[in-house]
mmCIF file of C-alpha atoms and ligand atoms in Angstrom:
data_model
loop_
_atom_site.group_PDB
_atom_site.id
_atom_site.type_symbol
_atom_site.label_atom_id
_atom_site.label_comp_id
_atom_site.label_asym_id
_atom_site.label_seq_id
_atom_site.Cartn_x
_atom_site.Cartn_y
_atom_site.Cartn_z
ATOM 1 C CA LEU A 439 0.000 0.000 0.000
ATOM 2 C CA VAL A 440 2.765 2.482 0.877
ATOM 3 C CA ALA A 441 4.470 1.746 -2.461
ATOM 4 C CA LEU A 442 1.167 2.371 -4.225
ATOM 5 C CA LEU A 443 0.425 5.617 -2.379
ATOM 6 C CA GLY A 444 3.997 6.872 -2.100
ATOM 7 C CA SER A 445 3.616 7.436 1.645
ATOM 8 C CA ASP A 446 5.931 6.194 4.427
ATOM 9 C CA LEU A 447 3.162 4.903 6.675
ATOM 10 C CA PRO A 448 -0.017 2.908 5.954
ATOM 11 C CA ILE A 449 -2.051 5.610 7.706
ATOM 12 C CA VAL A 450 -4.605 7.575 5.689
ATOM 13 C CA GLN A 451 -6.254 10.699 7.100
ATOM 14 C CA ALA A 452 -9.820 10.377 5.845
ATOM 15 C CA PRO A 453 -11.290 12.947 3.492
ATOM 16 C CA MET A 454 -13.923 14.947 5.396
ATOM 17 C CA ALA A 455 -15.794 17.425 3.215
ATOM 18 C CA GLY A 456 -16.039 20.758 5.034
ATOM 19 C CA THR A 457 -13.550 19.718 7.758
ATOM 20 C CA THR A 458 -10.306 18.840 5.972
ATOM 21 C CA THR A 459 -8.081 21.770 4.954
ATOM 22 C CA PRO A 460 -4.939 22.042 2.803
ATOM 23 C CA GLU A 461 -3.016 22.603 6.070
ATOM 24 C CA LEU A 462 -4.343 19.353 7.599
ATOM 25 C CA VAL A 463 -3.688 17.330 4.445
ATOM 26 C CA ALA A 464 -0.168 18.717 4.053
ATOM 27 C CA ALA A 465 0.682 18.152 7.731
ATOM 28 C CA VAL A 466 -0.400 14.491 7.538
ATOM 29 C CA SER A 467 1.390 13.849 4.246
ATOM 30 C CA GLY A 468 4.469 15.700 5.494
ATOM 31 C CA ALA A 469 4.531 13.377 8.515
ATOM 32 C CA GLY A 470 4.562 10.289 6.279
ATOM 33 C CA GLY A 471 0.846 9.453 6.188
ATOM 34 C CA LEU A 472 -1.543 10.162 3.318
ATOM 35 C CA GLY A 473 -3.583 13.327 3.826
ATOM 36 C CA SER A 474 -6.895 13.505 1.938
ATOM 37 C CA LEU A 475 -8.887 16.595 1.016
ATOM 38 C CA GLY A 476 -12.674 16.118 1.040
ATOM 39 C CA ALA A 477 -13.476 18.283 -1.975
ATOM 40 C CA SER A 478 -17.092 17.521 -2.832
ATOM 41 C CA VAL A 479 -18.347 20.795 -1.329
ATOM 42 C CA LEU A 480 -15.840 23.000 -3.176
ATOM 43 C CA GLU A 481 -16.211 24.985 -6.392
ATOM 44 C CA PRO A 482 -13.689 24.042 -9.104
ATOM 45 C CA ASP A 483 -11.642 27.242 -8.530
ATOM 46 C CA GLU A 484 -11.554 26.579 -4.804
ATOM 47 C CA LEU A 485 -10.346 23.020 -5.420
ATOM 48 C CA ARG A 486 -7.576 24.236 -7.748
ATOM 49 C CA ALA A 487 -6.439 26.762 -5.133
ATOM 50 C CA ALA A 488 -6.562 24.132 -2.366
ATOM 51 C CA ILE A 489 -4.448 21.672 -4.383
ATOM 52 C CA ARG A 490 -1.896 24.379 -5.100
ATOM 53 C CA ARG A 491 -1.808 25.346 -1.424
ATOM 54 C CA ILE A 492 -1.161 21.700 -0.421
ATOM 55 C CA ARG A 493 1.721 21.626 -2.907
ATOM 56 C CA GLU A 494 3.170 24.821 -1.448
ATOM 57 C CA LEU A 495 3.180 23.159 1.974
ATOM 58 C CA THR A 496 4.477 19.691 1.079
ATOM 59 C CA ASP A 497 6.007 17.771 -1.801
ATOM 60 C CA ARG A 498 4.627 14.474 -0.459
ATOM 61 C CA PRO A 499 1.703 12.638 -2.125
ATOM 62 C CA PHE A 500 -1.844 13.439 -1.021
ATOM 63 C CA ALA A 501 -5.385 12.515 -2.034
ATOM 64 C CA VAL A 502 -8.400 14.469 -3.256
ATOM 65 C CA ASN A 503 -11.834 12.942 -2.607
ATOM 66 C CA LEU A 504 -15.185 13.435 -4.321
ATOM 67 C CA PHE A 505 -18.649 11.949 -3.991
ATOM 68 C CA ALA A 506 -19.343 9.821 -7.077
ATOM 69 C CA PRO A 507 -22.045 11.388 -9.282
ATOM 70 C CA HIS A 508 -25.481 10.578 -7.920
ATOM 71 C CA ASP A 509 -29.114 11.490 -8.458
ATOM 72 C CA GLN A 510 -30.149 14.689 -6.718
ATOM 73 C CA PRO A 511 -33.935 14.409 -6.637
ATOM 74 C CA GLU A 512 -35.947 17.478 -5.636
ATOM 75 C CA PRO A 513 -38.294 16.824 -2.706
ATOM 76 C CA THR A 514 -42.022 17.438 -3.115
ATOM 77 C CA ASP A 515 -43.579 20.581 -1.576
ATOM 78 C CA GLU A 516 -45.293 18.317 0.982
ATOM 79 C CA VAL A 517 -41.981 16.879 2.186
ATOM 80 C CA VAL A 518 -40.427 20.357 2.457
ATOM 81 C CA ALA A 519 -43.462 21.662 4.366
ATOM 82 C CA ALA A 520 -43.390 18.716 6.778
ATOM 83 C CA VAL A 521 -39.688 19.203 7.582
ATOM 84 C CA ASP A 522 -40.192 22.963 7.971
ATOM 85 C CA ALA A 523 -43.116 22.334 10.347
ATOM 86 C CA VAL A 524 -40.880 20.234 12.644
ATOM 87 C CA LEU A 525 -38.236 22.975 12.607
ATOM 88 C CA ARG A 526 -40.605 25.963 13.054
ATOM 89 C CA PRO A 527 -40.541 25.993 16.903
ATOM 90 C CA VAL A 528 -36.728 25.707 16.906
ATOM 91 C CA ARG A 529 -36.416 28.604 14.455
ATOM 92 C CA GLN A 530 -38.793 30.654 16.577
ATOM 93 C CA ASP A 531 -36.756 29.919 19.730
ATOM 94 C CA LEU A 532 -33.550 30.942 17.977
ATOM 95 C CA GLY A 533 -35.111 34.026 16.360
ATOM 96 C CA LEU A 534 -34.424 32.667 12.862
ATOM 97 C CA PRO A 535 -36.758 33.761 10.051
ATOM 98 C CA GLU A 536 -38.860 31.143 8.229
ATOM 99 C CA PRO A 537 -36.751 30.331 5.159
ATOM 100 C CA VAL A 538 -38.033 31.143 1.684
ATOM 101 C CA ARG A 539 -37.647 27.972 -0.390
ATOM 102 C CA GLU A 540 -36.327 28.564 -3.883
ATOM 103 C CA ARG A 541 -36.222 25.763 -6.459
ATOM 104 C CA PRO A 542 -34.140 23.882 -7.240
ATOM 105 C CA LEU A 543 -33.038 23.359 -3.636
ATOM 106 C CA VAL A 544 -29.877 21.631 -4.816
ATOM 107 C CA PRO A 545 -27.531 23.068 -7.467
ATOM 108 C CA PRO A 546 -26.490 20.706 -10.293
ATOM 109 C CA ASP A 547 -23.815 18.107 -9.458
ATOM 110 C CA ARG A 548 -20.302 19.575 -9.921
ATOM 111 C CA PHE A 549 -18.569 16.193 -10.145
ATOM 112 C CA GLU A 550 -17.386 16.527 -13.742
ATOM 113 C CA ALA A 551 -15.993 20.035 -13.315
ATOM 114 C CA LEU A 552 -14.197 18.999 -10.121
ATOM 115 C CA LEU A 553 -12.805 15.845 -11.741
ATOM 116 C CA GLU A 554 -11.372 17.979 -14.540
ATOM 117 C CA VAL A 555 -9.403 19.919 -11.929
ATOM 118 C CA VAL A 556 -8.163 16.656 -10.363
ATOM 119 C CA LEU A 557 -6.958 15.518 -13.799
ATOM 120 C CA ALA A 558 -5.468 18.846 -14.867
ATOM 121 C CA GLU A 559 -3.580 19.215 -11.582
ATOM 122 C CA ARG A 560 -2.310 15.598 -11.796
ATOM 123 C CA VAL A 561 -3.343 14.892 -8.211
ATOM 124 C CA PRO A 562 -1.335 11.862 -6.943
ATOM 125 C CA VAL A 563 -4.270 9.964 -5.397
ATOM 126 C CA PHE A 564 -8.026 10.236 -6.002
ATOM 127 C CA SER A 565 -10.554 8.697 -3.630
ATOM 128 C CA PHE A 566 -14.328 8.528 -3.805
ATOM 129 C CA THR A 567 -17.436 7.269 -2.062
ATOM 130 C CA PHE A 568 -21.168 6.727 -2.839
ATOM 131 C CA GLY A 569 -20.574 4.774 -6.057
ATOM 132 C CA ILE A 570 -18.110 4.211 -8.889
ATOM 133 C CA PRO A 571 -17.311 7.166 -11.140
ATOM 134 C CA PRO A 572 -15.672 6.651 -14.552
ATOM 135 C CA LEU A 573 -12.033 5.824 -13.785
ATOM 136 C CA ASP A 574 -10.423 5.535 -17.248
ATOM 137 C CA ASP A 575 -9.164 9.137 -17.533
ATOM 138 C CA LEU A 576 -7.683 9.004 -14.040
ATOM 139 C CA ARG A 577 -5.894 5.758 -14.757
ATOM 140 C CA THR A 578 -4.611 7.039 -18.115
ATOM 141 C CA VAL A 579 -2.799 9.931 -16.434
ATOM 142 C CA GLY A 580 -1.466 7.694 -13.636
ATOM 143 C CA VAL A 581 -3.616 8.895 -10.725
ATOM 144 C CA ARG A 582 -3.929 6.203 -8.019
ATOM 145 C CA VAL A 583 -7.560 5.448 -7.281
ATOM 146 C CA LEU A 584 -9.160 4.446 -3.953
ATOM 147 C CA GLY A 585 -12.856 3.483 -3.789
ATOM 148 C CA THR A 586 -15.079 3.033 -0.730
ATOM 149 C CA ALA A 587 -16.937 -0.227 -0.065
ATOM 150 C CA THR A 588 -19.292 -1.218 2.748
ATOM 151 C CA THR A 589 -19.834 -4.811 1.554
ATOM 152 C CA VAL A 590 -17.741 -7.514 -0.089
ATOM 153 C CA ALA A 591 -19.823 -7.182 -3.274
ATOM 154 C CA GLU A 592 -19.078 -3.444 -3.471
ATOM 155 C CA ALA A 593 -15.367 -4.151 -2.971
ATOM 156 C CA THR A 594 -15.291 -6.653 -5.826
ATOM 157 C CA GLN A 595 -17.185 -4.199 -8.067
ATOM 158 C CA LEU A 596 -14.548 -1.566 -7.291
ATOM 159 C CA GLU A 597 -11.739 -3.983 -8.102
ATOM 160 C CA ARG A 598 -13.379 -4.902 -11.414
ATOM 161 C CA ALA A 599 -13.838 -1.211 -12.256
ATOM 162 C CA GLY A 600 -10.093 -0.653 -11.903
ATOM 163 C CA ALA A 601 -9.654 0.785 -8.382
ATOM 164 C CA ASP A 602 -6.069 0.432 -7.115
ATOM 165 C CA ALA A 603 -7.159 -0.125 -3.504
ATOM 166 C CA VAL A 604 -10.380 -0.322 -1.559
ATOM 167 C CA VAL A 605 -11.391 1.449 1.644
ATOM 168 C CA ALA A 606 -13.539 -0.999 3.637
ATOM 169 C CA GLN A 607 -15.819 1.268 5.672
ATOM 170 C CA GLY A 608 -17.326 -0.408 8.727
ATOM 171 C CA ALA A 609 -20.499 0.617 10.537
ATOM 172 C CA GLU A 610 -18.562 2.397 13.312
ATOM 173 C CA ALA A 611 -17.394 5.061 10.853
ATOM 174 C CA GLY A 612 -18.190 8.732 11.289
ATOM 175 C CA GLY A 613 -19.863 10.581 8.441
ATOM 176 C CA HIS A 614 -21.926 9.214 5.581
ATOM 177 C CA ARG A 615 -22.263 5.538 4.786
ATOM 178 C CA GLY A 616 -20.545 4.928 1.456
ATOM 179 C CA THR A 617 -23.039 2.188 0.520
ATOM 180 C CA PHE A 618 -23.877 2.180 -3.200
ATOM 181 C CA ALA A 619 -24.886 -1.340 -4.220
ATOM 182 C CA ALA A 620 -26.772 -2.657 -1.218
ATOM 183 C CA ASP A 621 -29.526 -1.870 1.195
ATOM 184 C CA PHE A 622 -28.188 0.532 3.879
ATOM 185 C CA GLU A 623 -29.347 -1.663 6.762
ATOM 186 C CA GLU A 624 -27.913 -4.852 5.288
ATOM 187 C CA ALA A 625 -24.636 -3.082 4.490
ATOM 188 C CA PHE A 626 -24.238 -1.911 8.084
ATOM 189 C CA ILE A 627 -21.350 -4.274 8.855
ATOM 190 C CA GLY A 628 -18.832 -3.710 11.643
ATOM 191 C CA THR A 629 -15.196 -3.100 10.707
ATOM 192 C CA MET A 630 -14.096 -6.316 12.504
ATOM 193 C CA ALA A 631 -16.404 -8.461 10.357
ATOM 194 C CA LEU A 632 -16.096 -6.512 7.088
ATOM 195 C CA VAL A 633 -12.328 -6.116 6.726
ATOM 196 C CA PRO A 634 -11.189 -9.776 6.688
ATOM 197 C CA GLN A 635 -14.023 -10.761 4.335
ATOM 198 C CA VAL A 636 -13.066 -7.973 1.918
ATOM 199 C CA VAL A 637 -9.384 -8.980 2.236
ATOM 200 C CA ASP A 638 -10.310 -12.552 1.276
ATOM 201 C CA ALA A 639 -12.377 -11.420 -1.715
ATOM 202 C CA VAL A 640 -10.134 -8.932 -3.523
ATOM 203 C CA GLY A 641 -6.576 -8.955 -4.849
ATOM 204 C CA ILE A 642 -5.957 -5.225 -4.362
ATOM 205 C CA PRO A 643 -4.811 -3.587 -1.094
ATOM 206 C CA VAL A 644 -7.502 -2.991 1.544
ATOM 207 C CA ILE A 645 -7.621 0.024 3.853
ATOM 208 C CA ALA A 646 -9.756 -0.447 6.982
ATOM 209 C CA ALA A 647 -11.936 2.473 8.095
ATOM 210 C CA GLY A 648 -14.469 3.004 10.846
ATOM 211 C CA GLY A 649 -13.950 3.292 14.582
ATOM 212 C CA ILE A 650 -10.156 3.429 14.388
ATOM 213 C CA SER A 651 -8.856 6.328 16.469
ATOM 214 C CA ASP A 652 -5.566 5.157 17.952
ATOM 215 C CA GLY A 653 -2.597 2.905 17.199
ATOM 216 C CA ARG A 654 -4.280 -0.133 18.742
ATOM 217 C CA GLY A 655 -7.003 0.160 16.114
ATOM 218 C CA ILE A 656 -4.429 0.435 13.334
ATOM 219 C CA ALA A 657 -2.626 -2.676 14.629
ATOM 220 C CA ALA A 658 -5.974 -4.486 14.793
ATOM 221 C CA ALA A 659 -6.746 -3.517 11.196
ATOM 222 C CA LEU A 660 -3.391 -4.937 10.093
ATOM 223 C CA ALA A 661 -4.067 -8.107 12.104
ATOM 224 C CA LEU A 662 -7.356 -8.466 10.195
ATOM 225 C CA GLY A 663 -5.379 -8.521 6.966
ATOM 226 C CA ALA A 664 -5.804 -4.886 5.949
ATOM 227 C CA ASP A 665 -2.807 -3.145 4.395
ATOM 228 C CA GLY A 666 -3.546 0.146 6.127
ATOM 229 C CA ALA A 667 -6.074 2.183 8.069
ATOM 230 C CA GLN A 668 -8.073 5.320 7.288
ATOM 231 C CA LEU A 669 -8.964 7.534 10.260
ATOM 232 C CA GLY A 670 -11.404 10.426 10.092
ATOM 233 C CA THR A 671 -12.838 11.398 13.473
ATOM 234 C CA ALA A 672 -9.402 11.173 15.139
ATOM 235 C CA PHE A 673 -8.255 14.162 13.011
ATOM 236 C CA ILE A 674 -11.261 16.433 13.708
ATOM 237 C CA PRO A 675 -9.751 17.971 16.891
ATOM 238 C CA CYS A 676 -6.423 18.808 15.178
ATOM 239 C CA PRO A 677 -5.667 22.548 15.077
ATOM 240 C CA GLU A 678 -5.365 22.246 11.263
ATOM 241 C CA SER A 679 -8.942 20.969 10.828
ATOM 242 C CA ALA A 680 -11.721 23.383 9.857
ATOM 243 C CA ALA A 681 -14.111 22.068 12.528
ATOM 244 C CA PRO A 682 -15.345 24.926 14.750
ATOM 245 C CA PRO A 683 -14.130 24.808 18.392
ATOM 246 C CA GLY A 684 -17.484 23.516 19.699
ATOM 247 C CA TYR A 685 -17.403 20.587 17.232
ATOM 248 C CA LYS A 686 -13.891 19.701 18.379
ATOM 249 C CA ARG A 687 -14.994 19.857 22.019
ATOM 250 C CA ALA A 688 -17.976 17.600 21.287
ATOM 251 C CA VAL A 689 -15.717 15.008 19.605
ATOM 252 C CA LEU A 690 -13.213 15.056 22.476
ATOM 253 C CA ALA A 691 -16.019 14.720 25.047
ATOM 254 C CA ALA A 692 -17.921 11.973 23.189
ATOM 255 C CA ALA A 693 -18.476 8.548 24.709
ATOM 256 C CA GLU A 694 -18.905 5.284 22.823
ATOM 257 C CA GLU A 695 -22.691 5.676 22.780
ATOM 258 C CA SER A 696 -22.796 9.376 21.831
ATOM 259 C CA THR A 697 -23.411 8.812 18.114
ATOM 260 C CA ILE A 698 -26.289 7.480 16.043
ATOM 261 C CA VAL A 699 -26.766 6.856 12.346
ATOM 262 C CA THR A 700 -29.367 9.209 10.975
ATOM 263 C CA ARG A 701 -30.810 10.444 7.689
ATOM 264 C CA VAL A 702 -32.161 13.677 9.142
ATOM 265 C CA TYR A 703 -29.120 15.831 8.412
ATOM 266 C CA THR A 704 -28.683 15.225 4.689
ATOM 267 C CA GLY A 705 -31.157 12.545 3.600
ATOM 268 C CA ARG A 706 -28.448 9.882 3.486
ATOM 269 C CA PRO A 707 -27.484 7.743 6.495
ATOM 270 C CA ALA A 708 -24.578 9.327 8.375
ATOM 271 C CA ARG A 709 -23.111 8.758 11.837
ATOM 272 C CA ALA A 710 -23.185 11.864 14.013
ATOM 273 C CA ILE A 711 -23.116 12.923 17.654
ATOM 274 C CA ARG A 712 -26.633 13.182 19.072
ATOM 275 C CA THR A 713 -27.941 16.727 19.611
ATOM 276 C CA PRO A 714 -31.381 18.058 20.604
ATOM 277 C CA LEU A 715 -31.945 19.219 16.985
ATOM 278 C CA LEU A 716 -31.092 15.767 15.623
ATOM 279 C CA GLU A 717 -33.344 14.107 18.204
ATOM 280 C CA ARG A 718 -36.253 16.435 17.439
ATOM 281 C CA LEU A 719 -36.047 15.565 13.739
ATOM 282 C CA GLU A 720 -35.613 11.841 14.457
ATOM 283 C CA SER A 721 -38.479 11.617 16.947
ATOM 284 C CA SER A 722 -40.845 13.599 14.697
ATOM 285 C CA GLY A 723 -41.130 10.587 12.411
ATOM 286 C CA VAL A 724 -41.132 13.008 9.450
ATOM 287 C CA GLU A 725 -39.479 11.550 6.352
ATOM 288 C CA PRO A 726 -36.357 13.589 5.485
ATOM 289 C CA ALA A 727 -36.014 15.036 1.985
ATOM 290 C CA PRO A 728 -33.766 12.959 -0.311
ATOM 291 C CA PHE A 729 -29.983 13.466 -0.255
ATOM 292 C CA PRO A 730 -28.656 16.136 -0.479
ATOM 293 C CA ALA A 731 -31.785 18.341 -0.430
ATOM 294 C CA GLN A 732 -32.346 17.682 3.280
ATOM 295 C CA ALA A 733 -29.034 19.445 4.026
ATOM 296 C CA ALA A 734 -30.286 22.479 2.085
ATOM 297 C CA LEU A 735 -33.426 22.553 4.268
ATOM 298 C CA LEU A 736 -31.215 22.843 7.376
ATOM 299 C CA TRP A 737 -28.676 25.266 5.948
ATOM 300 C CA ASP A 738 -29.739 28.267 8.049
ATOM 301 C CA PHE A 739 -29.009 26.323 11.251
ATOM 302 C CA ARG A 740 -25.400 25.855 10.205
ATOM 303 C CA SER A 741 -24.950 29.596 9.650
ATOM 304 C CA ALA A 742 -26.740 30.320 12.942
ATOM 305 C CA ALA A 743 -24.437 27.863 14.746
ATOM 306 C CA ALA A 744 -21.438 30.043 13.944
ATOM 307 C CA GLU A 745 -23.214 33.313 14.675
ATOM 308 C CA LEU A 746 -24.772 32.176 17.955
ATOM 309 C CA ASP A 747 -21.796 29.975 18.936
ATOM 310 C CA ARG A 748 -24.118 26.955 19.129
ATOM 311 C CA PRO A 749 -22.198 23.854 17.964
ATOM 312 C CA ASP A 750 -25.295 21.776 18.728
ATOM 313 C CA LEU A 751 -26.853 23.307 15.593
ATOM 314 C CA LEU A 752 -24.033 21.886 13.427
ATOM 315 C CA PHE A 753 -23.911 18.420 11.894
ATOM 316 C CA LEU A 754 -21.485 16.834 14.360
ATOM 317 C CA LEU A 755 -20.431 13.930 12.126
ATOM 318 C CA ALA A 756 -18.243 11.545 14.117
ATOM 319 C CA GLY A 757 -17.563 7.832 14.597
ATOM 320 C CA GLN A 758 -17.994 5.502 17.541
ATOM 321 C CA ALA A 759 -14.362 5.880 18.644
ATOM 322 C CA ALA A 760 -14.606 9.689 18.895
ATOM 323 C CA GLY A 761 -13.830 9.463 22.610
ATOM 324 C CA LEU A 762 -10.337 8.133 21.805
ATOM 325 C CA SER A 763 -9.498 11.311 19.872
ATOM 326 C CA ARG A 764 -6.779 13.649 21.054
ATOM 327 C CA GLU A 765 -6.134 17.299 20.484
ATOM 328 C CA LEU A 766 -2.717 17.130 18.841
ATOM 329 C CA PRO A 767 -1.183 18.892 15.855
ATOM 330 C CA ALA A 768 -1.740 16.583 12.872
ATOM 331 C CA ALA A 769 1.946 15.681 12.354
ATOM 332 C CA GLU A 770 2.276 14.815 16.028
ATOM 333 C CA LEU A 771 -0.907 12.726 15.857
ATOM 334 C CA VAL A 772 0.472 10.754 12.888
ATOM 335 C CA ALA A 773 3.751 10.086 14.737
ATOM 336 C CA THR A 774 1.827 9.071 17.880
ATOM 337 C CA LEU A 775 -0.455 6.738 15.916
ATOM 338 C CA ALA A 776 2.535 5.091 14.235
ATOM 339 C CA ALA A 777 4.366 4.599 17.554
ATOM 340 C CA GLU A 778 1.245 3.221 19.242
ATOM 341 C CA ALA A 779 0.600 0.817 16.367
ATOM 342 C CA GLN A 780 4.162 -0.467 16.518
ATOM 343 C CA GLU A 781 3.892 -0.942 20.256
ATOM 344 C CA ALA A 782 0.599 -2.828 19.873
ATOM 345 C CA LEU A 783 2.065 -5.054 17.155
ATOM 346 C CA ALA A 784 5.164 -5.753 19.283
ATOM 347 C CA ARG A 785 2.931 -6.797 22.189
ATOM 348 C CA GLN A 786 1.425 -9.456 19.920
ATOM 349 C CA GLN A 787 4.828 -10.936 19.028
ATOM 350 C CA PRO A 788 5.329 -13.225 22.075
ATOM 351 C CA ALA A 789 1.862 -14.694 21.599
ATOM 352 C CA ARG A 790 2.672 -15.539 17.987
ATOM 353 C CA SER A 791 6.037 -17.276 18.563
HETATM 354 C C1 FMN B 88 -16.817 14.754 9.468
HETATM 355 C C2 FMN B 88 -16.683 13.654 8.466
HETATM 356 C C3 FMN B 88 -16.813 13.938 7.113
HETATM 357 C C4 FMN B 88 -16.621 12.926 6.160
HETATM 358 N N1 FMN B 88 -16.663 13.250 4.821
HETATM 359 C C5 FMN B 88 -16.290 12.318 3.907
HETATM 360 C C6 FMN B 88 -16.100 12.692 2.544
HETATM 361 O O1 FMN B 88 -16.257 13.853 2.155
HETATM 362 N N2 FMN B 88 -15.741 11.709 1.670
HETATM 363 C C7 FMN B 88 -15.525 10.410 2.062
HETATM 364 O O2 FMN B 88 -15.179 9.574 1.234
HETATM 365 N N3 FMN B 88 -15.697 10.042 3.347
HETATM 366 C C8 FMN B 88 -16.050 10.963 4.274
HETATM 367 N N4 FMN B 88 -16.167 10.599 5.600
HETATM 368 C C9 FMN B 88 -15.974 9.183 5.988
HETATM 369 C C10 FMN B 88 -14.483 8.862 6.150
HETATM 370 O O3 FMN B 88 -13.884 8.729 4.884
HETATM 371 C C11 FMN B 88 -14.228 7.547 6.926
HETATM 372 O O4 FMN B 88 -14.946 6.489 6.358
HETATM 373 C C12 FMN B 88 -14.576 7.643 8.385
HETATM 374 O O5 FMN B 88 -14.170 8.866 8.942
HETATM 375 C C13 FMN B 88 -13.907 6.506 9.155
HETATM 376 O O6 FMN B 88 -14.452 6.372 10.432
HETATM 377 P P1 FMN B 88 -13.912 7.173 11.730
HETATM 378 O O7 FMN B 88 -14.491 8.540 11.607
HETATM 379 O O8 FMN B 88 -14.465 6.379 12.846
HETATM 380 O O9 FMN B 88 -12.409 7.193 11.665
HETATM 381 C C14 FMN B 88 -16.365 11.584 6.572
HETATM 382 C C15 FMN B 88 -16.275 11.306 7.944
HETATM 383 C C16 FMN B 88 -16.417 12.312 8.890
HETATM 384 C C17 FMN B 88 -16.262 11.965 10.352
#
């Protein structure tokens, strides 16, 4: 895996759209891991500038990540009205105006324009989730390609499509489920069960993701047959991440049962820290708008969160091992993770001989 990625360590900092910054990516890559920029929320010009900034900060390889192209259905007026009705008392409490809904709620998918930037900038590694985009152009110019799978069948589809490695995302993972060829509930498989079955099924390197937040988890992933580990939540508290201070505090204070998987934030199942807003939407029983329109319906809360310093109004995406996170500069975190993993692997040696 390290030969494929050009990194020193089999540690990947997960792409996290809205949270990863060029500074975070460069710090991780500079420390020998593979930093990844979650770029799906950027405009093409912003992505170009971010890639150039990463290159100013490091000459080590890094990854850019996009959501594979997907349908963006507009919700019906009834669905929008039902969601707004659940939120009305919260808006009134916060003094937020009733939003005026303009159609379309979701702008057209920018995938193609963003992919053009990835190709033109000759990004070293490209990763993706939510499906399988066309990979031929990327492979022609020598970009290494990592796809996300939540089942063995998805992993084998990725291998057949030409992915160079597969990220096996277990149910513990923070953020959106990458599931694209299965029922979400059936594809909700823990990292411990998923990783070895994916390893047995594919011939390409496997990167374990989901619930790994320290070196013990990385060692465990390697023991399961993975070639490396991808960690997201563990990097949220880093000073280089774009998460607001309240989000970082919530991650550091989280316990193992602080998160749930919910569709109420974006319309697609995602693991996040429970908040009163999330619980109100969940307990209402109101069907969320389809992905990503639901996120557009909640957009004013995210702006209000910053203005009112209310992190509980943000989408606090995080995994089940959030409580193991530490507030360390990213390079120091990478070095700590590597040392801890080595220590954990060494502890296993006597048992093996
Ligand atoms: C805040 C946040 C945002 C995420 N955004 C993305 C993304 O843009 N693209 C992607 O492929 N995965 C995304 N993920 C999922 C990660 O790639 C990875 O599967 C996950 O973080 C691993 O679980 P962990 O958080 O327990 O380490 C995100 C995860 C989090 C926590």
